[in-house]
Amino acid sequence: GDSVTQTEGLVTLTEGLPVMLNCTYQTIYSNPFLFWYVQHLNESPRLLLKSFTDNKRTEHQGFHATLHKSSSSFHLQKSSAQLSDSALYYCALSPGTQVVGQLTFGRGTRLQVYA
Amino acid sequence: EAAVTQSPRNKVAVTGGKVTLSCNQTNNHNNMYWYRQDTGHGLRLIHYSYGAGSTEKGDIPDGYKASRPSQENFSLILELATPSQTSVYFCASGDPGQDSYEQYFGPGTRLTVL
């Protein structure tokens, strides 16, 4: 079945440094949708950004990611970390039109930003 | 504003007891989902539904049942609760036709089985 791999369980950064959270995926479907969800402490996950277009950068709230089908990757980046970015980040995959609506989540990466 | 609500928000149950977690959505979405969240495992899909009257098994359905009596309501049922089912449970709704497969999550239910 489908799978999403987030290699880092915890990323710690000093404020102002760049952020990169890794996400790779496996699926048999040719047109997957990829998502990043963010979950702040004691809150529920909410969508941060999404993409289904190969090699197109998508941006939201200072974060950006590019879906690369050739390497099955969808890494999350930000140029300068802020204290408020501290949260749990999930990468997720939907197979697309062939299998309607289901998401497969990675195990999550906790980002901790220090002053 | 469209919303997903869950009840109860916190629940303590005894081993062997029956637990029902409820979810209501006002998004008018066809699809609804139940996940559990555990450290090191992320969000794992238990059951989902395509509409009233339908339920489908997700990735970890053992020990859980689901019920979708209406478009708005989706319940998760633990007939014989076990300590391994202690977790945070999230309900979500989504409609691939509207939102490119985005899912909207409820606030979560923290379940402790003693």
PDB file of N, CA and C in Angstrom, chain A residues 33 35 37 39 42-47 50 52 88 90 94 96-108, chain B residues 31 33 35 37-38 40-43 45 48 50 57-59 90 96 99-108 110:
ATOM      1  N   PHE A  33      -1.879  13.425  -4.625  1.00  0.00           N
ATOM      2  CA  PHE A  33      -1.912  14.731  -3.977  1.00  0.00           C
ATOM      3  C   PHE A  33      -1.044  14.634  -2.724  1.00  0.00           C
ATOM      4  N   PHE A  35       0.275  16.652   0.877  1.00  0.00           N
ATOM      5  CA  PHE A  35      -0.166  17.663   1.830  1.00  0.00           C
ATOM      6  C   PHE A  35       0.851  17.796   2.963  1.00  0.00           C
ATOM      7  N   TYR A  37       0.290  19.002   6.909  1.00  0.00           N
ATOM      8  CA  TYR A  37      -0.596  19.453   7.968  1.00  0.00           C
ATOM      9  C   TYR A  37       0.263  19.884   9.155  1.00  0.00           C
ATOM     10  N   GLN A  39       0.125  20.806  13.397  1.00  0.00           N
ATOM     11  CA  GLN A  39      -0.656  20.645  14.626  1.00  0.00           C
ATOM     12  C   GLN A  39       0.086  21.329  15.773  1.00  0.00           C
ATOM     13  N   ASN A  42      -2.022  21.027  21.779  1.00  0.00           N
ATOM     14  CA  ASN A  42      -3.421  20.987  22.221  1.00  0.00           C
ATOM     15  C   ASN A  42      -4.415  21.457  21.164  1.00  0.00           C
ATOM     16  N   GLU A  43      -4.015  21.397  19.920  1.00  0.00           N
ATOM     17  CA  GLU A  43      -4.923  21.705  18.826  1.00  0.00           C
ATOM     18  C   GLU A  43      -5.062  20.509  17.897  1.00  0.00           C
ATOM     19  N   SER A  44      -5.933  20.630  16.916  1.00  0.00           N
ATOM     20  CA  SER A  44      -6.096  19.564  15.935  1.00  0.00           C
ATOM     21  C   SER A  44      -5.278  19.889  14.685  1.00  0.00           C
ATOM     22  N   PRO A  45      -4.973  18.888  13.888  1.00  0.00           N
ATOM     23  CA  PRO A  45      -4.215  19.151  12.648  1.00  0.00           C
ATOM     24  C   PRO A  45      -5.023  20.048  11.703  1.00  0.00           C
ATOM     25  N   ARG A  46      -4.298  20.935  11.040  1.00  0.00           N
ATOM     26  CA  ARG A  46      -4.937  21.753  10.011  1.00  0.00           C
ATOM     27  C   ARG A  46      -4.012  21.823   8.803  1.00  0.00           C
ATOM     28  N   LEU A  47      -4.611  22.019   7.651  1.00  0.00           N
ATOM     29  CA  LEU A  47      -3.845  22.023   6.409  1.00  0.00           C
ATOM     30  C   LEU A  47      -2.921  23.234   6.341  1.00  0.00           C
ATOM     31  N   LYS A  50      -0.692  22.227   0.075  1.00  0.00           N
ATOM     32  CA  LYS A  50      -0.981  21.016  -0.689  1.00  0.00           C
ATOM     33  C   LYS A  50      -0.519  21.210  -2.131  1.00  0.00           C
ATOM     34  N   PHE A  52      -0.496  18.981  -6.207  1.00  0.00           N
ATOM     35  CA  PHE A  52      -0.578  17.806  -7.061  1.00  0.00           C
ATOM     36  C   PHE A  52       0.140  18.034  -8.387  1.00  0.00           C
ATOM     37  N   LEU A  88       3.907  20.159  15.540  1.00  0.00           N
ATOM     38  CA  LEU A  88       4.058  18.841  14.929  1.00  0.00           C
ATOM     39  C   LEU A  88       3.605  18.951  13.475  1.00  0.00           C
ATOM     40  N   TYR A  90       2.895  17.043   9.811  1.00  0.00           N
ATOM     41  CA  TYR A  90       2.615  15.777   9.150  1.00  0.00           C
ATOM     42  C   TYR A  90       2.632  15.960   7.639  1.00  0.00           C
ATOM     43  N   SER A  94      -2.601  11.546  -0.734  1.00  0.00           N
ATOM     44  CA  SER A  94      -3.845  10.982  -1.256  1.00  0.00           C
ATOM     45  C   SER A  94      -3.546  10.423  -2.637  1.00  0.00           C
ATOM     46  N   GLY A  96      -5.294  10.285  -5.110  1.00  0.00           N
ATOM     47  CA  GLY A  96      -5.902  11.060  -6.171  1.00  0.00           C
ATOM     48  C   GLY A  96      -7.218  10.453  -6.605  1.00  0.00           C
ATOM     49  N   THR A  97      -7.559  10.633  -7.832  1.00  0.00           N
ATOM     50  CA  THR A  97      -8.903  10.303  -8.272  1.00  0.00           C
ATOM     51  C   THR A  97      -9.214   8.809  -8.219  1.00  0.00           C
ATOM     52  N   GLN A  98      -8.179   7.993  -8.235  1.00  0.00           N
ATOM     53  CA  GLN A  98      -8.439   6.557  -8.268  1.00  0.00           C
ATOM     54  C   GLN A  98      -8.999   6.029  -6.958  1.00  0.00           C
ATOM     55  N   VAL A  99      -8.570   6.602  -5.864  1.00  0.00           N
ATOM     56  CA  VAL A  99      -9.060   6.156  -4.553  1.00  0.00           C
ATOM     57  C   VAL A  99      -9.522   7.396  -3.816  1.00  0.00           C
ATOM     58  N   VAL A 100     -10.792   7.578  -3.750  1.00  0.00           N
ATOM     59  CA  VAL A 100     -11.347   8.868  -3.379  1.00  0.00           C
ATOM     60  C   VAL A 100     -11.183   9.187  -1.906  1.00  0.00           C
ATOM     61  N   GLY A 101     -10.472  10.238  -1.594  1.00  0.00           N
ATOM     62  CA  GLY A 101     -10.542  10.875  -0.294  1.00  0.00           C
ATOM     63  C   GLY A 101      -9.606  10.398   0.792  1.00  0.00           C
ATOM     64  N   GLN A 102      -9.033   9.198   0.688  1.00  0.00           N
ATOM     65  CA  GLN A 102      -8.223   8.703   1.794  1.00  0.00           C
ATOM     66  C   GLN A 102      -6.864   9.370   1.842  1.00  0.00           C
ATOM     67  N   LEU A 103      -6.392   9.621   3.060  1.00  0.00           N
ATOM     68  CA  LEU A 103      -5.061  10.158   3.286  1.00  0.00           C
ATOM     69  C   LEU A 103      -4.219   9.146   4.038  1.00  0.00           C
ATOM     70  N   THR A 104      -2.963   9.045   3.630  1.00  0.00           N
ATOM     71  CA  THR A 104      -1.972   8.285   4.384  1.00  0.00           C
ATOM     72  C   THR A 104      -0.999   9.285   4.977  1.00  0.00           C
ATOM     73  N   PHE A 105      -0.840   9.262   6.293  1.00  0.00           N
ATOM     74  CA  PHE A 105       0.025  10.213   6.976  1.00  0.00           C
ATOM     75  C   PHE A 105       1.370   9.588   7.307  1.00  0.00           C
ATOM     76  N   GLY A 106       2.405  10.432   7.315  1.00  0.00           N
ATOM     77  CA  GLY A 106       3.664  10.033   7.893  1.00  0.00           C
ATOM     78  C   GLY A 106       3.575  10.055   9.403  1.00  0.00           C
ATOM     79  N   ARG A 107       4.677   9.701  10.065  1.00  0.00           N
ATOM     80  CA  ARG A 107       4.660   9.628  11.522  1.00  0.00           C
ATOM     81  C   ARG A 107       4.785  10.984  12.187  1.00  0.00           C
ATOM     82  N   GLY A 108       5.092  12.002  11.406  1.00  0.00           N
ATOM     83  CA  GLY A 108       5.163  13.338  11.957  1.00  0.00           C
ATOM     84  C   GLY A 108       6.570  13.743  12.354  1.00  0.00           C
TER      85      GLY A 108
ATOM     86  N   ASN B  31     -17.586  12.563   2.920  1.00  0.00           N
ATOM     87  CA  ASN B  31     -16.656  11.635   3.573  1.00  0.00           C
ATOM     88  C   ASN B  31     -16.371  12.039   5.004  1.00  0.00           C
ATOM     89  N   TYR B  33     -14.042  10.479   8.611  1.00  0.00           N
ATOM     90  CA  TYR B  33     -12.922   9.611   8.954  1.00  0.00           C
ATOM     91  C   TYR B  33     -12.715   9.597  10.472  1.00  0.00           C
ATOM     92  N   TYR B  35      -9.481   8.724  13.075  1.00  0.00           N
ATOM     93  CA  TYR B  35      -8.062   8.439  13.231  1.00  0.00           C
ATOM     94  C   TYR B  35      -7.750   8.316  14.722  1.00  0.00           C
ATOM     95  N   GLN B  37      -4.246   8.989  17.187  1.00  0.00           N
ATOM     96  CA  GLN B  37      -2.931   9.620  17.159  1.00  0.00           C
ATOM     97  C   GLN B  37      -2.115   9.131  18.343  1.00  0.00           C
ATOM     98  N   ASP B  38      -0.988   8.544  18.039  1.00  0.00           N
ATOM     99  CA  ASP B  38      -0.080   8.042  19.056  1.00  0.00           C
ATOM    100  C   ASP B  38       1.333   8.492  18.720  1.00  0.00           C
ATOM    101  N   GLY B  40       4.949   8.578  17.802  1.00  0.00           N
ATOM    102  CA  GLY B  40       5.754   7.617  17.063  1.00  0.00           C
ATOM    103  C   GLY B  40       5.009   6.912  15.944  1.00  0.00           C
ATOM    104  N   HIS B  41       3.699   7.056  15.946  1.00  0.00           N
ATOM    105  CA  HIS B  41       2.898   6.417  14.894  1.00  0.00           C
ATOM    106  C   HIS B  41       2.170   7.420  14.022  1.00  0.00           C
ATOM    107  N   GLY B  42       2.056   8.629  14.475  1.00  0.00           N
ATOM    108  CA  GLY B  42       1.337   9.625  13.706  1.00  0.00           C
ATOM    109  C   GLY B  42      -0.162   9.405  13.748  1.00  0.00           C
ATOM    110  N   LEU B  43      -0.823   9.759  12.660  1.00  0.00           N
ATOM    111  CA  LEU B  43      -2.265   9.594  12.534  1.00  0.00           C
ATOM    112  C   LEU B  43      -2.551   8.335  11.721  1.00  0.00           C
ATOM    113  N   LEU B  45      -5.552   5.678  10.260  1.00  0.00           N
ATOM    114  CA  LEU B  45      -6.965   5.623   9.891  1.00  0.00           C
ATOM    115  C   LEU B  45      -7.611   4.350  10.418  1.00  0.00           C
ATOM    116  N   TYR B  48     -13.680   4.796   7.911  1.00  0.00           N
ATOM    117  CA  TYR B  48     -14.128   5.966   7.193  1.00  0.00           C
ATOM    118  C   TYR B  48     -15.463   5.665   6.529  1.00  0.00           C
ATOM    119  N   TYR B  50     -18.251   7.008   3.215  1.00  0.00           N
ATOM    120  CA  TYR B  50     -18.494   7.801   2.009  1.00  0.00           C
ATOM    121  C   TYR B  50     -19.845   8.517   2.056  1.00  0.00           C
ATOM    122  N   LYS B  57     -13.467  -0.112   6.387  1.00  0.00           N
ATOM    123  CA  LYS B  57     -12.324  -0.316   7.266  1.00  0.00           C
ATOM    124  C   LYS B  57     -11.118   0.461   6.768  1.00  0.00           C
ATOM    125  N   GLY B  58     -10.434   1.065   7.714  1.00  0.00           N
ATOM    126  CA  GLY B  58      -9.195   1.749   7.402  1.00  0.00           C
ATOM    127  C   GLY B  58      -8.007   0.831   7.614  1.00  0.00           C
ATOM    128  N   ASP B  59      -6.915   1.392   8.056  1.00  0.00           N
ATOM    129  CA  ASP B  59      -5.677   0.627   8.208  1.00  0.00           C
ATOM    130  C   ASP B  59      -5.609  -0.171   9.496  1.00  0.00           C
ATOM    131  N   PHE B  90      -9.231  11.453  16.580  1.00  0.00           N
ATOM    132  CA  PHE B  90      -9.677  12.591  15.777  1.00  0.00           C
ATOM    133  C   PHE B  90     -10.669  12.131  14.726  1.00  0.00           C
ATOM    134  N   PRO B  96     -13.736  15.246  -1.655  1.00  0.00           N
ATOM    135  CA  PRO B  96     -12.765  15.400  -2.742  1.00  0.00           C
ATOM    136  C   PRO B  96     -13.256  16.281  -3.873  1.00  0.00           C
ATOM    137  N   ASP B  99     -12.697  20.168  -2.281  1.00  0.00           N
ATOM    138  CA  ASP B  99     -11.505  20.738  -1.664  1.00  0.00           C
ATOM    139  C   ASP B  99     -10.225  19.990  -1.991  1.00  0.00           C
ATOM    140  N   SER B 100     -10.197  19.328  -3.140  1.00  0.00           N
ATOM    141  CA  SER B 100      -8.971  18.641  -3.540  1.00  0.00           C
ATOM    142  C   SER B 100      -8.432  17.743  -2.445  1.00  0.00           C
ATOM    143  N   TYR B 101      -9.323  17.013  -1.815  1.00  0.00           N
ATOM    144  CA  TYR B 101      -8.941  15.974  -0.866  1.00  0.00           C
ATOM    145  C   TYR B 101      -8.489  16.497   0.491  1.00  0.00           C
ATOM    146  N   GLU B 102      -8.672  17.794   0.771  1.00  0.00           N
ATOM    147  CA  GLU B 102      -8.358  18.295   2.101  1.00  0.00           C
ATOM    148  C   GLU B 102      -9.327  17.709   3.113  1.00  0.00           C
ATOM    149  N   GLN B 103      -8.836  17.436   4.311  1.00  0.00           N
ATOM    150  CA  GLN B 103      -9.683  16.975   5.400  1.00  0.00           C
ATOM    151  C   GLN B 103      -9.670  18.004   6.522  1.00  0.00           C
ATOM    152  N   TYR B 104     -10.830  18.147   7.179  1.00  0.00           N
ATOM    153  CA  TYR B 104     -10.996  19.100   8.267  1.00  0.00           C
ATOM    154  C   TYR B 104     -11.200  18.312   9.557  1.00  0.00           C
ATOM    155  N   PHE B 105     -10.383  18.617  10.540  1.00  0.00           N
ATOM    156  CA  PHE B 105     -10.349  17.808  11.745  1.00  0.00           C
ATOM    157  C   PHE B 105     -11.151  18.430  12.888  1.00  0.00           C
ATOM    158  N   GLY B 106     -11.744  17.546  13.696  1.00  0.00           N
ATOM    159  CA  GLY B 106     -12.351  17.975  14.937  1.00  0.00           C
ATOM    160  C   GLY B 106     -11.306  18.198  16.011  1.00  0.00           C
ATOM    161  N   PRO B 107     -11.732  18.597  17.212  1.00  0.00           N
ATOM    162  CA  PRO B 107     -10.791  18.947  18.278  1.00  0.00           C
ATOM    163  C   PRO B 107     -10.143  17.757  18.970  1.00  0.00           C
ATOM    164  N   GLY B 108     -10.652  16.556  18.731  1.00  0.00           N
ATOM    165  CA  GLY B 108     -10.053  15.369  19.329  1.00  0.00           C
ATOM    166  C   GLY B 108     -10.749  14.940  20.614  1.00  0.00           C
ATOM    167  N   ARG B 110      -9.698  12.621  24.000  1.00  0.00           N
ATOM    168  CA  ARG B 110      -8.641  11.884  24.716  1.00  0.00           C
ATOM    169  C   ARG B 110      -9.302  10.765  25.494  1.00  0.00           C
TER     170      ARG B 110
END
